[in-house]
XYZ file of C-alpha atoms in Angstrom:
180
model
C 96.668 69.986 101.564
C 100.025 68.076 101.803
C 100.954 65.355 104.252
C 102.794 68.105 106.557
C 100.038 70.541 106.862
C 97.456 67.435 107.721
C 99.817 66.500 110.685
C 100.134 70.114 111.760
C 96.470 70.720 111.400
C 95.750 67.782 113.714
C 98.070 68.446 116.000
C 96.863 72.025 116.127
C 93.453 70.259 116.400
C 94.346 68.084 120.259
C 95.293 70.772 121.924
C 98.607 69.189 122.453
C 100.811 72.202 123.310
C 104.959 71.350 123.297
C 107.116 72.439 125.558
C 110.370 72.299 125.832
C 112.474 69.256 127.278
C 116.173 69.856 128.682
C 118.323 67.103 128.570
C 121.354 66.769 130.421
C 123.920 65.005 127.938
C 127.487 63.810 129.303
C 130.229 64.268 126.585
C 132.414 61.214 126.865
C 136.079 61.761 126.089
C 137.595 59.449 123.781
C 140.353 57.289 125.715
C 143.957 57.611 123.564
C 145.284 55.773 121.725
C 148.082 53.144 123.146
C 151.326 54.665 122.857
C 152.324 51.247 121.383
C 149.688 51.559 118.914
C 150.960 54.393 117.951
C 154.431 53.902 117.338
C 153.796 50.787 115.322
C 150.796 52.998 113.081
C 153.849 55.440 112.641
C 156.847 52.716 112.037
C 154.611 51.551 109.276
C 154.217 54.744 107.516
C 157.981 54.921 107.711
C 158.421 51.830 106.079
C 156.111 52.366 103.702
C 157.331 55.024 102.196
C 161.217 53.890 102.563
C 162.430 52.579 99.262
C 165.032 49.439 100.500
C 167.090 48.001 98.242
C 166.107 44.578 96.835
C 168.485 42.729 99.005
C 167.092 44.361 102.104
C 162.951 43.549 101.109
C 164.226 39.847 100.515
C 165.832 39.560 103.650
C 162.424 40.992 105.527
C 160.895 38.245 103.151
C 162.528 35.403 104.362
C 162.697 36.542 108.134
C 159.137 37.057 107.547
C 158.735 33.862 106.670
C 160.579 32.005 109.189
C 159.599 33.596 112.541
C 156.194 34.763 111.638
C 154.468 33.655 108.604
C 152.456 35.503 106.327
C 148.859 36.688 106.253
C 148.343 33.118 104.912
C 150.919 30.780 105.897
C 151.822 29.637 109.357
C 155.677 29.554 109.756
C 158.109 26.347 110.089
C 158.295 27.124 113.821
C 156.392 26.922 116.858
C 158.276 29.635 117.990
C 156.505 33.016 116.639
C 158.672 36.109 116.978
C 157.651 38.873 115.991
C 159.706 41.633 117.361
C 162.701 39.739 115.419
C 160.415 40.194 112.111
C 159.954 44.252 114.088
C 164.000 44.807 114.750
C 164.804 43.847 111.625
C 163.102 46.310 109.541
C 163.963 49.095 111.817
C 167.661 48.229 111.802
C 167.172 48.559 107.544
C 165.870 51.819 108.198
C 167.314 55.466 107.891
C 168.375 56.777 111.256
C 165.719 59.228 111.512
C 162.805 57.231 110.305
C 163.881 54.526 113.790
C 163.522 56.686 115.683
C 159.596 56.894 115.938
C 160.462 53.134 117.775
C 163.400 53.806 120.022
C 161.586 57.214 121.301
C 158.278 55.777 122.452
C 157.670 53.476 125.049
C 158.217 50.597 122.350
C 154.647 48.636 121.807
C 152.788 48.904 125.049
C 149.109 48.465 124.643
C 149.966 45.790 121.674
C 148.371 41.671 122.443
C 150.824 39.139 121.250
C 148.140 37.877 118.426
C 148.167 42.054 117.323
C 151.962 41.581 117.579
C 152.104 39.318 114.818
C 149.869 41.000 112.525
C 151.807 44.062 112.647
C 155.381 42.685 112.159
C 153.467 41.148 109.288
C 152.531 44.247 107.955
C 155.359 46.714 108.715
C 157.159 43.453 106.630
C 154.682 44.103 103.734
C 155.153 47.958 104.097
C 158.628 47.826 103.775
C 159.293 45.717 100.681
C 156.151 47.125 99.248
C 157.570 50.435 96.539
C 154.253 53.096 96.415
C 153.280 54.977 93.986
C 153.940 59.279 94.481
C 149.830 58.971 94.544
C 150.090 56.103 97.319
C 152.954 57.413 99.013
C 150.818 60.633 99.194
C 147.686 59.500 100.558
C 149.670 57.573 103.562
C 151.786 60.803 103.919
C 148.364 62.456 104.816
C 146.671 59.555 106.658
C 150.080 59.109 108.896
C 149.715 63.289 109.497
C 146.137 63.372 110.216
C 145.390 60.385 112.452
C 149.042 59.103 113.752
C 148.478 61.147 117.206
C 144.147 60.313 117.143
C 143.319 56.842 115.346
C 146.839 54.785 114.855
C 144.524 51.816 113.397
C 143.546 54.426 110.705
C 146.379 54.753 109.609
C 147.578 50.851 109.292
C 144.356 49.818 107.754
C 145.020 52.753 105.233
C 148.559 51.491 104.515
C 147.459 47.703 104.064
C 144.709 48.414 101.864
C 147.360 50.256 99.431
C 149.802 47.420 99.784
C 146.270 44.793 99.031
C 144.636 46.763 96.276
C 148.089 47.552 94.403
C 149.428 45.211 91.409
C 152.578 44.461 92.952
C 152.479 40.917 93.814
C 151.341 40.368 90.132
C 154.062 41.807 88.776
C 156.520 40.404 91.744
C 155.856 36.910 90.394
C 156.015 38.051 86.147
C 159.229 39.018 87.303
C 160.379 35.620 88.847
C 158.248 33.621 85.898
C 161.244 35.678 83.737
C 163.934 35.198 86.174
C 163.092 31.151 85.908
C 162.796 31.332 82.060
C 166.533 32.763 81.287
């Protein structure tokens, strides 16, 4: 006799009756994400898909370094200004891609600390040159989650950037330029 059969036999021997229990389950509606978070997620996805000129990419990198620093290094100023980085990226995007920022309610619902972090991701996404596969992944995630879970869009694009070998290619390119 298997263990399951033994358990069933023991329950039957004890004379325990089964009863149905009615449980009221209250479904809790999840609050929609902040409109500012939706707007910045869509903006990051748009910047990721856009291929900037080398000059525009360099300009955004310099603006980011001056105004908000990088993820690993603080800026040379105490006057951190992430909104200027965001606006600088927007100014370099095609008009169709800017619409997400101008139609929305700005960045309402985002804390000042988050705005610095998101400005850095936006600058990274703008400078990144995605592979066709990266672009498809970002597009699919953005299409599916930008309304319901914009954090997922932002994190996916951030992971695509972090796990690319583009930084290594850039460093090698810089070394080649220095040696010429």
